[in-house]
XYZ file of C-alpha atoms in Angstrom:
307
model
C -21.380 18.124 0.913
C -23.645 20.122 -2.166
C -20.444 21.586 -3.631
C -18.012 18.321 -3.929
C -21.161 15.931 -3.949
C -20.435 14.028 -0.744
C -22.089 12.054 1.180
C -22.826 13.226 5.103
C -20.562 9.741 5.889
C -17.997 11.104 3.170
C -18.041 14.489 4.675
C -17.101 13.411 8.030
C -14.434 11.478 7.533
C -12.791 14.162 5.647
C -12.904 16.824 8.811
C -11.554 13.668 10.843
C -8.918 13.526 8.895
C -8.237 17.096 9.075
C -9.036 17.844 5.578
C -11.333 20.982 6.563
C -9.369 24.207 7.346
C -10.880 27.817 8.152
C -8.821 31.049 7.881
C -5.560 27.985 7.895
C -6.503 26.215 10.768
C -7.736 22.766 11.119
C -11.371 21.994 12.644
C -11.610 19.071 14.044
C -15.513 20.029 15.400
C -17.813 18.629 13.282
C -20.717 20.392 14.438
C -18.622 24.048 14.572
C -20.003 27.034 12.920
C -17.648 28.979 11.019
C -16.832 31.882 9.325
C -13.709 32.780 7.218
C -11.860 31.250 4.178
C -12.836 27.816 4.207
C -10.449 25.174 2.370
C -11.532 21.612 1.598
C -8.509 19.074 0.716
C -9.513 16.396 -1.920
C -7.479 13.864 -2.904
C -6.767 14.533 -6.879
C -5.472 11.067 -8.574
C -1.922 11.267 -10.404
C -1.446 8.618 -12.367
C 2.199 7.433 -13.584
C 0.509 4.963 -16.295
C 0.300 1.720 -14.475
C -3.301 0.185 -15.931
C -5.350 -2.221 -14.481
C -4.685 -5.621 -15.597
C -8.478 -6.587 -15.674
C -11.498 -4.793 -15.030
C -15.208 -5.524 -15.097
C -18.145 -2.394 -14.431
C -17.142 -3.359 -10.893
C -13.700 -4.072 -9.888
C -9.943 -3.392 -11.350
C -7.489 -5.386 -10.747
C -3.903 -4.227 -10.491
C -0.223 -5.522 -10.248
C 1.336 -3.297 -7.529
C 5.410 -2.987 -7.921
C 7.264 -3.557 -4.343
C 7.909 0.020 -2.604
C 4.704 1.240 -3.138
C 1.958 2.315 -0.929
C -1.533 1.209 -0.847
C -2.846 4.345 0.579
C -1.176 7.703 1.208
C 0.304 7.686 4.648
C -0.049 11.638 4.726
C -1.197 14.179 2.423
C 2.406 15.137 1.610
C 2.796 11.632 0.041
C 3.925 11.696 -3.873
C 2.299 8.825 -5.167
C 0.518 5.538 -4.127
C -1.591 3.001 -5.728
C -4.634 4.999 -4.415
C -3.509 7.467 -7.506
C -3.827 5.017 -9.999
C -7.068 2.936 -8.403
C -9.127 6.378 -8.858
C -7.475 7.889 -11.848
C -8.867 4.304 -13.741
C -11.840 3.871 -11.513
C -13.401 7.145 -10.314
C -13.581 8.958 -7.264
C -15.540 6.514 -5.816
C -12.893 3.514 -6.422
C -11.007 2.451 -3.598
C -8.418 -0.714 -2.715
C -10.484 -3.269 -0.799
C -7.859 -5.424 1.050
C -4.303 -4.492 2.566
C -1.050 -5.357 1.286
C 2.412 -4.390 2.526
C 4.298 -1.031 1.083
C 7.137 -3.969 0.289
C 5.224 -6.473 -0.972
C 4.542 -6.380 -4.915
C 1.415 -8.172 -6.630
C -2.291 -7.978 -6.958
C -4.251 -5.507 -5.544
C -8.257 -5.693 -5.659
C -10.011 -2.267 -6.291
C -13.592 -1.553 -6.425
C -15.557 0.617 -8.474
C -18.015 1.865 -6.355
C -19.625 1.816 -3.151
C -21.445 -1.321 -3.133
C -18.629 -3.521 -4.724
C -16.095 -2.098 -1.877
C -18.667 -3.122 0.888
C -19.052 -6.877 -1.032
C -15.596 -7.549 -1.617
C -13.793 -6.212 1.895
C -16.842 -8.196 3.787
C -15.617 -11.220 1.390
C -12.191 -10.838 2.746
C -13.029 -10.603 5.989
C -15.098 -14.195 5.700
C -12.339 -15.631 4.242
C -14.275 -16.197 0.890
C -11.442 -15.309 -1.296
C -8.412 -17.338 -1.608
C -4.948 -16.195 -1.820
C -1.794 -17.157 -2.613
C 1.774 -15.648 -2.890
C 5.225 -16.451 -3.982
C 8.468 -15.818 -2.193
C 12.002 -16.309 -2.403
C 13.649 -17.654 0.908
C 17.063 -18.870 2.495
C 17.934 -22.211 1.497
C 17.137 -25.536 0.423
C 13.529 -26.642 0.516
C 12.678 -29.680 -1.129
C 8.982 -30.984 0.487
C 5.710 -29.242 1.068
C 5.329 -28.448 4.657
C 2.916 -26.148 6.676
C 2.938 -24.271 9.756
C 0.632 -23.633 12.418
C 1.560 -21.119 14.813
C -0.401 -18.492 16.643
C 0.692 -14.767 16.269
C 0.253 -11.910 18.375
C 0.835 -8.363 17.957
C 3.668 -6.768 19.367
C 2.971 -4.046 22.068
C 6.599 -3.530 22.927
C 9.089 -2.785 20.143
C 12.144 -2.382 22.654
C 13.532 -5.325 22.394
C 12.282 -6.468 18.603
C 11.204 -4.588 15.847
C 8.599 -7.413 14.790
C 5.265 -6.388 14.094
C 4.259 -9.397 14.915
C 5.935 -12.807 16.691
C 5.002 -16.703 17.421
C 3.327 -16.925 20.775
C 0.407 -18.921 22.190
C -1.427 -16.311 23.689
C -1.745 -15.142 19.928
C -4.492 -16.149 17.327
C -4.470 -19.294 15.446
C -2.545 -19.096 12.171
C -1.683 -21.390 9.189
C 0.095 -21.399 5.961
C 1.287 -24.128 3.356
C 4.075 -23.811 1.598
C 5.291 -25.346 -1.640
C 8.740 -25.348 -3.051
C 8.811 -24.787 -6.728
C 12.337 -23.784 -7.761
C 15.650 -24.060 -5.823
C 18.819 -22.007 -7.086
C 21.724 -23.749 -5.975
C 24.033 -20.737 -6.764
C 21.706 -18.239 -4.761
C 21.140 -20.920 -2.322
C 17.554 -19.608 -2.550
C 13.852 -21.617 -3.005
C 10.950 -20.001 -4.543
C 7.862 -20.942 -2.835
C 4.348 -21.150 -2.875
C 2.655 -19.494 0.044
C -0.995 -20.376 1.022
C -2.063 -18.417 3.612
C -5.577 -20.464 5.440
C -5.875 -17.347 7.776
C -5.187 -13.815 7.611
C -2.873 -12.540 10.202
C -0.717 -9.771 9.776
C 2.441 -10.503 8.312
C 1.663 -14.332 8.836
C 3.970 -15.538 5.704
C 6.631 -13.250 6.938
C 6.709 -14.474 10.508
C 6.270 -18.032 9.723
C 8.926 -18.320 7.300
C 11.305 -16.851 9.871
C 9.783 -18.984 12.584
C 11.147 -22.641 10.670
C 14.459 -20.493 9.704
C 13.554 -19.679 6.005
C 13.247 -16.104 6.060
C 11.904 -14.157 3.040
C 15.172 -12.643 1.279
C 15.306 -8.784 1.593
C 13.250 -8.769 4.982
C 14.358 -5.803 6.638
C 12.269 -6.904 10.037
C 11.924 -10.556 10.187
C 15.610 -12.755 9.757
C 17.524 -9.142 10.796
C 19.540 -7.924 13.435
C 17.701 -5.127 15.857
C 20.268 -2.323 14.441
C 19.374 -3.673 11.019
C 15.487 -3.279 11.500
C 15.624 0.256 13.191
C 18.044 1.448 10.001
C 15.316 0.527 7.862
C 12.478 2.100 9.599
C 14.170 5.357 10.247
C 15.299 5.099 6.305
C 19.157 5.029 7.006
C 19.575 1.784 5.658
C 21.666 2.270 2.434
C 21.373 0.037 -0.870
C 24.388 -2.023 0.218
C 23.639 -2.790 3.567
C 20.206 -3.784 2.752
C 21.435 -6.294 0.350
C 24.486 -7.937 2.969
C 22.040 -7.927 5.979
C 18.834 -9.274 4.503
C 20.265 -11.040 1.093
C 18.244 -8.905 -1.294
C 17.295 -5.184 -2.671
C 13.950 -5.461 -1.746
C 11.411 -7.957 -0.118
C 10.628 -10.864 -2.198
C 7.189 -11.066 -1.751
C 4.767 -11.168 -4.480
C 0.930 -11.578 -4.057
C 0.260 -13.867 -6.658
C -3.245 -14.890 -7.116
C -6.819 -14.395 -5.922
C -9.760 -16.795 -6.320
C -13.441 -15.199 -5.705
C -17.021 -15.668 -6.565
C -18.456 -11.867 -7.770
C -21.221 -12.989 -9.828
C -19.337 -15.110 -11.820
C -16.025 -17.435 -10.547
C -12.759 -15.798 -11.274
C -9.173 -17.001 -10.804
C -6.982 -14.105 -10.998
C -3.321 -14.407 -11.462
C -0.744 -11.969 -11.484
C 1.289 -11.288 -15.073
C 4.642 -10.418 -13.338
C 7.225 -13.605 -13.610
C 8.072 -13.388 -10.325
C 11.262 -16.139 -10.657
C 13.034 -13.671 -12.183
C 13.334 -11.586 -8.941
C 15.990 -13.491 -7.953
C 17.770 -10.884 -9.727
C 17.560 -8.883 -6.942
C 19.499 -11.447 -4.792
C 22.897 -10.994 -3.150
C 25.433 -14.077 -3.628
C 25.504 -16.180 -0.105
C 29.106 -15.118 0.522
C 27.893 -11.559 0.751
C 25.279 -12.212 3.372
C 25.565 -11.304 7.000
C 22.349 -11.648 8.777
C 20.325 -13.348 11.801
C 18.249 -16.369 11.078
C 16.142 -17.512 14.037
C 18.758 -16.772 16.669
C 21.658 -17.811 14.826
C 24.038 -15.519 12.997
C 24.379 -16.124 9.086
C 27.561 -15.156 7.259
C 29.002 -16.212 4.021
C 26.299 -18.927 4.179
C 27.340 -20.186 7.562
C 25.897 -20.734 10.645
C 27.860 -19.073 13.908
C 27.015 -18.311 16.989
C 25.007 -14.976 17.799
C 27.014 -12.063 18.604
C 26.525 -9.987 21.610
C 24.673 -6.511 21.064
C 27.675 -5.211 21.086
C 29.456 -6.868 18.586
C 26.676 -6.940 16.077
């Protein structure tokens, strides 16, 4: 604690995460007395130059690219947004909300612990309003809402979905507003406004109404495709054909919040151009809500063997 200027809580978390070693062995016991060569693993940020798009003395705002983790999964993770957060915000800086690795867009980070506590609490209280943009399959002409409860999946045998629609789940509501339709791609750009904060809420709600997000490797694909993605053996070509795009086309677009002042924060990335990642309809071959879609045509769902 003295050497690294840590608080007691930070020191305890360092031990809990396996980052204290003695004579090469991890020490899980926070009350142990130790003698020997002691190692402490400290996170050292390595920036790739992704500067915040807006900052104050209390928080930073980044436009996260798709495919980048917010926090490292393990000590060998080569890069995450935490590298940029700590590089530009200092060692006390931290991301204050979740955003999936595959999702691009706004990431809010605190500069100090007081701001971290306030902003995390504001997200939990739903005092911060969020909106997203998504490219989805098919033509949508009118605004609509989905009010369908979401239950966490505790059995990944039948499906690889992290969540699913179930009456036993927690209430979840999302509003969707069509912004643009591309007839050549048979794809609609939607504004998505979640009124609750459930895991994968937008993704499962759009899958539920048979307009899955293009590029989604979990919701809207076969069991085999989802499994191949999770095991990192799904090729780029297979992903295009099986999911309709080379990446998940979901983008965290705006945040509206109050922190001493009222802020309306908007992503600088032009997400409408992300349609360049979409596979032509005639090459798509994936599952939509129990129906199999091939070349833009719905056919019967094949058996596991046929799939």
